[in-house]
Coordinates of C-alpha atoms (C1' of nucleotides) in Angstrom, one line a residue:
Chain C
X1 CA 91.5 117.5 127.2
X2 CA 92.8 120.3 128.8
X3 CA 94.7 120.8 131.9
X4 CA 94.8 117.5 133.8
X5 CA 94.4 117.8 137.6
X6 CA 97.2 115.3 138.1
X7 CA 99.5 117.5 136.1
X8 CA 100.6 120.3 138.3
X9 CA 103.0 122.9 136.9
X10 CA 106.4 121.3 136.8
X11 CA 109.6 122.9 138.3
X12 CA 111.5 124.8 135.6
X13 CA 114.6 122.8 136.2
X14 CA 113.4 119.4 135.0
X15 CA 113.9 120.0 131.3
X16 CA 116.9 117.7 131.5
X17 CA 114.8 114.6 132.2
X18 CA 112.3 115.6 129.5
X19 CA 115.1 116.1 126.9
X20 CA 116.5 112.8 128.0
X21 CA 113.3 111.1 127.0
X22 CA 113.6 112.7 123.5
X23 CA 117.1 111.4 123.1
X24 CA 116.2 108.0 124.4
X25 CA 113.3 107.7 122.0
X26 CA 115.6 108.6 119.0
X27 CA 118.2 106.1 120.2
X28 CA 115.6 103.4 120.5
X29 CA 114.9 103.5 116.8
X30 CA 118.4 104.2 115.6
X31 CA 121.3 103.9 118.0
X32 CA 123.4 107.0 118.8
X33 CA 126.9 106.9 120.3
X34 CA 127.1 108.7 123.7
X35 CA 128.9 111.6 122.2
X36 CA 126.0 112.3 119.8
X37 CA 123.5 111.9 122.6
X38 CA 125.5 114.5 124.5
X39 CA 125.7 116.8 121.5
X40 CA 121.9 116.7 121.2
X41 CA 121.4 117.5 124.9
X42 CA 123.8 120.4 124.5
X43 CA 121.8 122.0 121.8
X44 CA 120.5 125.5 122.7
X45 CA 116.8 125.8 123.0
X46 CA 114.0 128.0 124.3
X47 CA 111.5 126.4 126.7
X48 CA 107.8 127.0 126.3
X49 CA 104.7 125.9 128.2
X50 CA 101.8 125.8 125.8
X51 CA 98.1 125.7 126.6
X52 CA 95.9 123.1 124.9
X53 CA 94.9 123.9 121.4
X54 CA 97.8 126.2 120.8
X55 CA 98.9 126.4 117.1
X56 CA 102.5 125.6 116.7
X57 CA 102.8 125.6 112.9
X58 CA 100.6 126.7 110.1
X59 CA 100.4 125.6 106.5
X60 CA 102.7 127.8 104.5
X61 CA 105.0 128.6 107.4
X62 CA 108.8 128.6 107.0
X63 CA 110.0 127.9 110.6
X64 CA 113.3 128.8 112.0
X65 CA 113.1 126.5 115.0
X66 CA 112.4 122.8 115.5
X67 CA 110.0 122.2 118.3
X68 CA 110.5 119.1 120.5
X69 CA 107.6 117.8 122.5
X70 CA 108.8 117.4 126.0
X71 CA 105.5 116.7 127.6
X72 CA 101.9 116.5 126.4
X73 CA 100.4 115.6 123.1
X74 CA 100.1 117.4 119.7
X75 CA 98.6 116.7 116.4
X76 CA 98.9 117.5 112.7
X77 CA 95.8 118.3 110.6
X78 CA 94.7 119.5 107.2
X79 CA 91.4 121.1 106.1
X80 CA 89.2 120.3 103.2
X81 CA 87.5 123.0 101.1
X82 CA 84.2 122.4 102.9
X83 CA 85.7 122.9 106.3
X84 CA 86.2 119.3 107.1
X85 CA 89.2 118.6 109.2
X86 CA 91.4 115.5 109.0
X87 CA 94.0 114.9 111.7
X88 CA 96.9 113.3 109.9
X89 CA 99.3 112.6 112.7
X90 CA 99.6 112.4 116.5
X91 CA 102.7 113.1 118.4
X92 CA 103.3 112.0 122.0
X93 CA 105.7 113.1 124.7
X94 CA 109.4 113.0 123.6
X95 CA 108.6 113.3 119.9
X96 CA 110.2 115.8 117.6
X97 CA 107.6 117.9 115.9
X98 CA 109.1 119.2 112.7
X99 CA 112.2 117.6 111.4
X100 CA 110.7 118.1 108.0
X101 CA 111.6 121.8 108.0
X102 CA 115.2 120.9 108.0
X103 CA 114.8 119.8 104.4
X104 CA 111.6 121.3 103.0
X105 CA 111.0 125.0 102.6
X106 CA 107.3 125.3 103.5
X107 CA 105.1 123.5 105.9
X108 CA 102.3 121.5 104.3
X109 CA 100.0 121.0 107.3
X110 CA 99.0 122.6 110.6
X111 CA 100.3 121.5 114.0
X112 CA 98.6 122.1 117.3
X113 CA 98.9 121.1 120.9
X114 CA 96.3 118.7 122.1
X115 CA 96.9 118.9 125.8
X116 CA 98.9 121.3 127.8
X117 CA 102.4 120.8 126.6
X118 CA 106.1 121.7 127.2
X119 CA 108.1 122.3 124.1
X120 CA 111.8 123.0 123.5
X121 CA 112.4 125.2 120.5
X122 CA 115.8 124.3 118.9
X123 CA 117.2 126.6 116.3
X124 CA 116.9 124.8 112.9
X125 CA 120.4 126.0 111.9
X126 CA 122.0 124.4 115.0
X127 CA 120.2 121.1 114.5
X128 CA 121.1 121.2 110.8
X129 CA 124.7 121.6 111.5
X130 CA 124.6 118.7 113.9
X131 CA 122.9 116.5 111.4
X132 CA 125.5 117.6 108.7
X133 CA 128.5 116.7 110.9
X134 CA 127.2 113.6 112.7
X135 CA 126.1 110.7 110.6
X136 CA 124.2 108.8 113.2
X137 CA 122.2 111.9 114.1
X138 CA 121.2 112.4 110.5
X139 CA 120.2 108.8 110.4
X140 CA 118.2 109.0 113.6
X141 CA 116.3 112.0 112.2
X142 CA 115.6 110.0 109.0
X143 CA 114.4 107.0 110.9
X144 CA 112.0 109.1 112.9
X145 CA 110.6 110.6 109.7
X146 CA 110.2 107.2 108.1
X147 CA 108.4 105.7 111.1
X148 CA 106.0 108.6 111.1
X149 CA 105.4 108.1 107.4
X150 CA 104.8 104.4 108.0
X151 CA 102.2 105.2 110.6
X152 CA 100.6 107.5 108.1
X153 CA 100.2 104.7 105.6
X154 CA 98.6 102.5 108.3
X155 CA 96.1 105.4 108.9
X156 CA 95.3 105.4 105.2
X157 CA 94.4 101.7 105.5
X158 CA 92.5 102.4 108.7
X159 CA 90.4 105.2 107.3
X160 CA 89.9 103.7 103.8
X161 CA 89.3 100.0 104.6
X162 CA 88.1 99.4 108.1
X163 CA 84.7 99.8 109.6
X164 CA 84.2 102.2 112.5
X165 CA 84.6 99.6 115.3
X166 CA 87.9 98.1 114.2
X167 CA 89.0 101.5 113.0
X168 CA 88.6 103.0 116.4
X169 CA 90.1 99.9 118.1
X170 CA 93.1 100.1 115.8
X171 CA 93.8 103.7 116.6
X172 CA 93.5 103.1 120.3
X173 CA 95.8 100.1 120.1
X174 CA 98.4 102.0 118.2
X175 CA 98.3 104.8 120.7
X176 CA 98.6 102.4 123.6
X177 CA 101.6 100.7 122.0
X178 CA 103.4 103.9 121.2
X179 CA 102.9 105.3 124.7
X180 CA 103.9 102.0 126.2
X181 CA 107.1 101.9 124.2
X182 CA 108.1 105.4 125.2
X183 CA 107.2 105.0 128.9
X184 CA 107.5 101.3 129.8
X185 CA 106.8 102.1 133.4
X186 CA 103.4 103.7 132.7
X187 CA 100.0 102.1 133.4
X188 CA 98.8 99.4 131.1
X189 CA 95.6 101.4 131.2
X190 CA 96.1 104.2 128.7
X191 CA 94.3 107.5 129.5
X192 CA 93.3 108.7 126.1
X193 CA 93.8 112.5 125.9
X194 CA 91.3 113.1 123.0
X195 CA 87.8 114.4 122.8
X196 CA 85.3 112.4 120.7
X197 CA 85.4 115.2 118.1
X198 CA 89.2 114.8 117.8
X199 CA 88.9 111.1 117.6
X200 CA 86.3 111.6 114.8
X201 CA 88.8 113.9 112.9
X202 CA 91.5 111.2 113.2
X203 CA 89.3 108.4 112.0
X204 CA 87.3 110.2 109.3
X205 CA 84.0 109.8 111.2
X206 CA 81.6 112.1 112.9
X207 CA 81.6 112.7 116.6
X208 CA 78.2 111.2 116.9
X209 CA 79.3 108.0 115.4
X210 CA 82.4 107.9 117.5
X211 CA 80.2 108.2 120.5
X212 CA 78.1 105.2 119.5
X213 CA 81.2 103.2 118.6
X214 CA 82.8 103.9 121.9
X215 CA 79.7 102.7 123.6
X216 CA 79.9 99.3 122.0
X217 CA 83.7 99.2 122.7
X218 CA 82.8 99.7 126.3
X219 CA 80.2 96.9 126.2
X220 CA 82.9 94.7 124.7
X221 CA 85.0 95.5 127.7
X222 CA 87.8 96.9 125.6
X223 CA 87.4 100.4 126.9
X224 CA 86.4 102.2 130.1
X225 CA 84.7 105.5 130.4
X226 CA 83.9 107.7 133.3
X227 CA 82.8 111.3 133.0
X228 CA 84.6 112.7 130.0
X229 CA 87.5 110.4 130.5
X230 CA 88.4 107.4 128.2
X231 CA 90.8 104.6 129.0
X232 CA 92.1 101.9 126.6
X233 CA 91.8 99.4 129.4
X234 CA 92.0 96.1 127.6
X235 CA 94.6 96.3 124.9
X236 CA 94.3 92.6 124.0
X237 CA 90.6 93.0 123.5
X238 CA 91.2 96.0 121.3
X239 CA 93.9 94.2 119.3
X240 CA 91.5 91.3 118.8
X241 CA 88.8 93.6 117.4
X242 CA 91.1 94.9 114.7
X243 CA 93.7 92.2 114.2
X244 CA 96.4 94.6 115.3
X245 CA 100.0 94.0 114.2
X246 CA 102.6 96.4 115.4
X247 CA 105.1 95.7 112.5
X248 CA 104.5 99.1 111.0
X249 CA 105.8 100.8 114.2
X250 CA 109.2 99.4 113.3
X251 CA 110.2 98.6 116.9
X252 CA 112.6 96.0 115.5
X253 CA 114.7 98.6 113.8
X254 CA 117.3 99.2 116.5
X255 CA 117.8 95.5 117.3
Chain X
X1 CA 95.4 98.4 81.2
X2 CA 98.9 97.2 81.2
X3 CA 100.9 96.6 78.2
X4 CA 100.2 99.8 76.2
X5 CA 100.2 99.5 72.4
X6 CA 102.1 102.7 72.1
X7 CA 104.8 101.4 74.3
X8 CA 106.9 99.0 72.2
X9 CA 109.8 97.2 73.9
X10 CA 112.6 99.7 74.1
X11 CA 116.1 99.2 72.9
X12 CA 118.3 97.9 75.7
X13 CA 120.7 100.8 75.3
X14 CA 118.4 103.5 76.4
X15 CA 118.7 103.1 80.1
X16 CA 120.9 106.2 80.2
X17 CA 118.0 108.5 79.2
X18 CA 115.8 106.8 81.7
X19 CA 118.3 107.1 84.5
X20 CA 118.7 110.7 83.6
X21 CA 115.1 111.3 84.3
X22 CA 115.5 109.8 87.8
X23 CA 118.4 112.2 88.5
X24 CA 116.6 115.1 87.0
X25 CA 113.6 114.5 89.2
X26 CA 115.8 114.3 92.3
X27 CA 117.5 117.5 91.4
X28 CA 114.3 119.3 90.8
X29 CA 113.4 118.9 94.4
X30 CA 116.8 119.3 95.9
X31 CA 119.6 120.6 93.7
X32 CA 122.6 118.3 93.1
X33 CA 126.1 119.4 92.0
X34 CA 127.1 117.9 88.7
X35 CA 129.6 115.6 90.3
X36 CA 126.9 114.1 92.5
X37 CA 124.6 113.6 89.5
X38 CA 127.4 111.8 87.8
X39 CA 128.1 109.7 90.8
X40 CA 124.5 108.6 90.8
X41 CA 124.6 107.8 87.1
X42 CA 127.7 105.8 87.7
X43 CA 126.1 103.5 90.2
X44 CA 126.1 99.8 89.3
X45 CA 122.7 98.3 88.7
X46 CA 120.7 95.5 87.2
X47 CA 118.2 96.2 84.6
X48 CA 114.8 94.5 84.7
X49 CA 111.7 94.6 82.6
X50 CA 108.7 93.7 84.7
X51 CA 105.2 92.7 83.6
X52 CA 102.1 94.4 85.0
X53 CA 101.2 93.3 88.5
X54 CA 104.6 92.0 89.4
X55 CA 105.4 92.1 93.1
X56 CA 108.6 94.0 93.8
X57 CA 108.5 94.1 97.6
X58 CA 106.5 92.3 100.3
X59 CA 105.7 93.3 103.8
X60 CA 108.5 91.8 106.0
X61 CA 111.2 91.8 103.3
X62 CA 114.7 93.0 104.0
X63 CA 115.9 94.1 100.6
X64 CA 119.5 94.3 99.4
X65 CA 118.7 96.5 96.4
X66 CA 117.0 99.7 95.8
X67 CA 114.7 99.6 92.8
X68 CA 114.4 102.8 90.6
X69 CA 111.4 103.0 88.4
X70 CA 112.7 103.9 84.9
X71 CA 109.4 103.6 83.1
X72 CA 105.9 102.6 83.9
X73 CA 103.9 102.9 87.2
X74 CA 104.0 101.1 90.5
X75 CA 102.0 101.2 93.7
X76 CA 102.3 100.5 97.4
X77 CA 99.5 98.7 99.2
X78 CA 98.4 97.2 102.5
X79 CA 95.8 94.6 103.4
X80 CA 93.2 94.7 106.1
X81 CA 92.4 91.5 108.1
X82 CA 89.1 91.1 106.1
X83 CA 91.0 91.1 102.8
X84 CA 90.3 94.8 102.0
X85 CA 93.2 96.4 100.1
X86 CA 94.3 100.0 100.4
X87 CA 96.7 101.5 98.0
X88 CA 98.8 103.8 100.0
X89 CA 101.1 105.3 97.4
X90 CA 101.6 105.6 93.7
X91 CA 105.0 105.9 92.0
X92 CA 105.5 107.3 88.5
X93 CA 108.3 107.0 85.9
X94 CA 111.6 108.3 87.4
X95 CA 110.7 107.7 91.0
X96 CA 112.9 105.7 93.4
X97 CA 110.9 102.9 94.9
X98 CA 112.5 102.1 98.2
X99 CA 114.8 104.6 99.7
X100 CA 113.2 103.6 103.0
X101 CA 115.2 100.4 103.2
X102 CA 118.4 102.4 103.4
X103 CA 117.4 103.2 107.0
X104 CA 114.7 100.7 108.1
X105 CA 115.3 97.1 108.5
X106 CA 111.9 95.6 107.4
X107 CA 109.5 96.7 104.7
X108 CA 106.0 97.6 106.1
X109 CA 104.0 97.4 102.9
X110 CA 103.8 95.7 99.5
X111 CA 105.0 97.2 96.3
X112 CA 103.8 96.1 92.9
X113 CA 104.1 97.2 89.3
X114 CA 100.9 98.7 87.9
X115 CA 101.9 98.7 84.2
X116 CA 104.7 97.1 82.4
X117 CA 107.8 98.7 83.9
X118 CA 111.5 99.0 83.6
X119 CA 113.5 99.1 86.9
X120 CA 117.1 99.5 87.8
X121 CA 118.1 97.6 90.8
X122 CA 120.9 99.4 92.7
X123 CA 122.7 97.6 95.5
X124 CA 121.7 99.2 98.7
X125 CA 125.2 99.2 100.0
X126 CA 126.5 101.2 97.1
X127 CA 123.7 103.8 97.4
X128 CA 124.3 104.0 101.2
X129 CA 127.9 104.7 100.7
X130 CA 127.1 107.5 98.3
X131 CA 124.6 109.0 100.7
X132 CA 127.1 108.7 103.5
X133 CA 129.8 110.5 101.6
X134 CA 127.9 113.1 99.7
X135 CA 125.7 115.5 101.6
X136 CA 123.5 116.7 98.9
X137 CA 122.7 113.1 97.8
X138 CA 121.6 112.3 101.3
X139 CA 119.5 115.5 101.3
X140 CA 117.9 114.6 98.0
X141 CA 116.9 111.2 99.3
X142 CA 115.4 112.8 102.3
X143 CA 113.5 115.3 100.3
X144 CA 112.0 112.6 98.1
X145 CA 110.9 110.7 101.3
X146 CA 109.4 113.8 102.8
X147 CA 107.5 114.7 99.7
X148 CA 106.0 111.2 99.4
X149 CA 105.0 111.4 103.1
X150 CA 103.3 114.8 102.4
X151 CA 101.3 113.2 99.6
X152 CA 100.4 110.4 102.0
X153 CA 98.9 113.0 104.4
X154 CA 96.9 114.6 101.6
X155 CA 95.5 111.1 100.8
X156 CA 94.5 110.8 104.4
X157 CA 92.5 114.0 104.0
X158 CA 91.1 112.8 100.7
X159 CA 89.9 109.5 102.0
X160 CA 88.7 110.7 105.3
X161 CA 87.0 114.0 104.5
X162 CA 86.0 114.2 100.9
X163 CA 83.0 112.7 99.1
X164 CA 83.5 110.4 96.2
X165 CA 83.3 113.0 93.4
X166 CA 85.9 115.5 94.8
X167 CA 87.9 112.6 96.1
X168 CA 88.3 111.1 92.7
X169 CA 88.8 114.5 91.1
X170 CA 91.5 115.3 93.6
X171 CA 93.4 112.1 92.9
X172 CA 93.3 112.6 89.1
X173 CA 94.4 116.2 89.6
X174 CA 97.4 115.1 91.6
X175 CA 98.4 112.5 89.2
X176 CA 98.1 114.9 86.3
X177 CA 100.3 117.5 88.1
X178 CA 102.9 115.0 89.1
X179 CA 103.2 113.6 85.6
X180 CA 103.2 117.0 84.1
X181 CA 106.1 118.1 86.4
X182 CA 108.2 115.1 85.5
X183 CA 107.5 115.2 81.8
X184 CA 106.7 118.8 80.9
X185 CA 106.6 117.9 77.2
X186 CA 103.8 115.4 77.6
X187 CA 100.2 115.8 76.6
X188 CA 98.0 117.9 78.9
X189 CA 95.6 115.0 78.5
X190 CA 96.7 112.4 81.0
X191 CA 96.1 108.8 80.1
X192 CA 95.3 107.3 83.5
X193 CA 96.9 103.9 83.8
X194 CA 94.6 102.5 86.5
X195 CA 91.6 100.1 86.4
X196 CA 88.5 101.2 88.2
X197 CA 89.3 98.6 90.9
X198 CA 92.7 100.1 91.5
X199 CA 91.2 103.5 91.7
X200 CA 88.7 102.2 94.2
X201 CA 91.6 100.8 96.3
X202 CA 93.3 104.2 96.2
X203 CA 90.2 106.1 97.2
X204 CA 88.7 103.8 99.8
X205 CA 85.7 103.1 97.6
X206 CA 84.2 100.2 95.7
X207 CA 84.8 99.6 92.0
X208 CA 81.0 100.0 91.4
X209 CA 80.9 103.4 93.0
X210 CA 84.1 104.5 91.2
X211 CA 82.3 103.6 88.0
X212 CA 79.3 105.7 88.8
X213 CA 81.4 108.6 89.9
X214 CA 83.5 108.4 86.7
X215 CA 80.3 108.6 84.8
X216 CA 79.3 111.9 86.4
X217 CA 82.9 113.2 86.0
X218 CA 82.5 112.5 82.3
X219 CA 79.2 114.3 82.2
X220 CA 80.9 117.3 83.9
X221 CA 83.4 117.2 81.0
X222 CA 86.3 116.7 83.4
X223 CA 87.2 113.3 82.1
X224 CA 87.0 111.4 78.8
X225 CA 86.5 107.7 78.4
X226 CA 86.7 105.3 75.5
X227 CA 86.7 101.6 75.8
X228 CA 88.7 100.8 78.9
X229 CA 90.7 103.9 78.7
X230 CA 90.4 106.9 80.9
X231 CA 91.8 110.4 80.4
X232 CA 92.0 113.3 82.8
X233 CA 91.2 115.6 79.9
X234 CA 90.2 118.9 81.7
X235 CA 92.5 119.4 84.6
X236 CA 91.0 122.8 85.4
X237 CA 87.5 121.3 85.6
X238 CA 88.9 118.6 87.9
X239 CA 90.7 121.2 90.1
X240 CA 87.5 123.2 90.4
X241 CA 85.6 120.1 91.6
X242 CA 87.9 119.5 94.5
X243 CA 89.6 122.9 95.2
X244 CA 92.9 121.5 94.3
X245 CA 96.0 123.2 95.7
X246 CA 99.4 121.7 94.8
X247 CA 101.2 123.2 97.8
X248 CA 101.7 119.7 99.3
X249 CA 103.6 118.5 96.3
X250 CA 106.4 120.9 97.4
X251 CA 107.3 122.1 93.9
X252 CA 108.7 125.2 95.4
X253 CA 111.4 123.4 97.3
X254 CA 114.2 123.7 94.8
X255 CA 113.5 127.4 94.0
Chain Q
dC1 C1' 85.3 82.7 67.7
dG2 C1' 85.9 81.7 72.7
dG3 C1' 87.3 82.9 77.2
dC4 C1' 88.9 86.1 80.4
dT5 C1' 88.8 90.4 82.6
dA6 C1' 87.0 95.0 83.2
dT7 C1' 83.1 97.8 82.9
dT8 C1' 78.3 98.8 83.3
dT9 C1' 73.7 98.8 85.2
dG10 C1' 70.0 97.7 88.5
dA11 C1' 67.8 96.8 92.9
dG12 C1' 68.0 96.6 97.6
dG13 C1' 70.6 97.1 102.0
dT14 C1' 73.4 99.4 105.6
dA15 C1' 76.9 102.0 107.8
dC16 C1' 77.4 106.2 108.7
dC17 C1' 75.7 111.1 108.6
dT18 C1' 72.7 115.1 109.8
dC19 C1' 70.0 117.7 112.7
dA20 C1' 68.3 118.6 117.0
dA21 C1' 67.4 118.2 121.7
dC22 C1' 69.0 117.2 126.2
dG23 C1' 72.1 116.4 130.1
dC24 C1' 76.3 116.2 132.3
dC25 C1' 80.7 117.9 133.7
dC26 C1' 83.6 121.6 135.0
dG27 C1' 85.3 126.0 135.3
dT28 C1' 83.9 130.7 136.5
dG29 C1' 82.1 134.4 139.1
dG30 C1' 79.1 136.0 142.4
Chain F
dC1 C1' 79.2 127.5 148.4
dC2 C1' 75.9 127.9 145.0
dA3 C1' 74.3 129.7 140.5
dC4 C1' 75.4 130.1 135.9
dG5 C1' 77.2 129.1 131.4
dG6 C1' 79.7 126.8 127.9
dG7 C1' 81.6 122.8 126.1
dC8 C1' 81.3 118.0 125.5
dG9 C1' 78.9 113.8 125.5
dT10 C1' 74.5 111.3 124.7
dT11 C1' 70.4 109.9 122.5
dG12 C1' 66.7 109.7 118.9
dA13 C1' 64.8 110.0 114.3
dG14 C1' 65.3 110.3 109.7
dG15 C1' 68.2 110.7 105.6
dT16 C1' 71.9 109.5 102.2
dA17 C1' 76.2 108.2 100.3
dC18 C1' 78.0 104.4 99.5
dC19 C1' 78.0 99.2 99.6
dT20 C1' 76.6 94.4 98.2
dC21 C1' 75.0 91.2 95.2
dA22 C1' 74.0 89.8 90.7
dA23 C1' 73.7 89.8 86.0
dA24 C1' 74.6 91.7 81.5
dT25 C1' 77.7 94.0 78.3
dA26 C1' 81.9 95.3 76.2
dG27 C1' 86.7 95.2 75.3
dC28 C1' 90.9 92.4 74.6
dC29 C1' 93.9 88.4 73.6
dG30 C1' 94.8 84.1 71.7

DNA sequence: CGGCTATTTGAGGTACCTCAACGCCCGTGG
DNA sequence: CCACGGGCGTTGAGGTACCTCAAATAGCCG
């Protein structure tokens, strides 16, 4: 969903605020003392602006840097032998993109930007050293990994055991919750940055069927569409359609 | 399925060998110095023999112990609102069952024994202290968590984008590989410890369709059946049917 | 042998897929 | 500013992989 009109190129100076969000999100799941927060902010990094659909990691890679998603969206995917694509994870602004490579040698999936995105590339060695010397940073990394794995399990349930309508509703609900958590000031109306084809690859459906399911979601009043845009406009309606329960997002963990 | 005739009750003394296997599996993915291996073996624990279909963890629990699967199989599952069950993970002998609770407050899925099983219950606090003081133990825990998450992503692909036949073949292949890795001396013919209903809940299918798919797998010569037993008898045939690639199991990690 | 559970088989239904055409949005270049 | 082109969304018609329901069989334990 390519370059958004309301997203003009940002001033190069504002990385600080974006990095702040990353640290804030980590802390929200696993509290970090101020000194550790500062250590994270003091990490060296390279700043990159990436176009939509830019590949960041490929299956088999052995990365030397850990990308952090400062703005925009990204997704993980895998391919089946017949060319079928399954999106196995979605990352939102402020999310780290590859803590895994701190501990595993080779990457087991592909990672791509969904929208235009800003990324900070932190040398893995630097991050590793920080994790090795500061207990609560290591813990925060682990918690992020565990929460993402929990979301993956919920997606398994979603794909394996829910019909198209609740399946789609569940995903939109999750996305709305996650964005809401990380940007509490944002609209309640979530602007969904995915094409119907991408939604299909998340849900294990075809684009055609996603289209038809979106239409009925719109008739139910759960979703609004205009042009190519999609909004999750009534989260309660969505939640009702799929019996959404946010336990698996582990928001309670910090408390 | 459960109580296997060839699995007589073991002498109570043999925990050592079983715990050894747990430590060996950890080390295989992330090398541990001997002192750390010994520290793990020296952990206090309670020994339990569990019947098939015994619940070990429930969604919402806040466990005080970390169960280690010394023998037998166990699985994680989640329920949809309409009662549909999705199995989201399978654990085999020697696997830790809940490292997650070292770092997350509440459990987000259910965990049950599949077969008769022996578990060691290690106090979380003791394990946590070990992980906090010994870097390579913390790392080994993380690697185990990451590999399980990687398997979860492959299951997403499997459920979302493969037809019943390659889907079933892929799962059987994975299971054969995993068991082979952890017990290199075992038969090449894997005795699959799952009912067709359980297979269905892993694969996002119905038991009836699993039955029919197994029949064609048998006709293909990939699988052998007798009575209620199922063997993955020709792993190469299975691998051919699904283009299996074991990269995602991260066997290369220790090397 | 009886009773339970897992497996097997059949017949009919449906949720979702495939293929294909069309139209709209939007960026591009004249 | 308009014409063009490509990508994405939309719609229809027909097909199929898998599901549902139901009943029968087979294995297993007491």
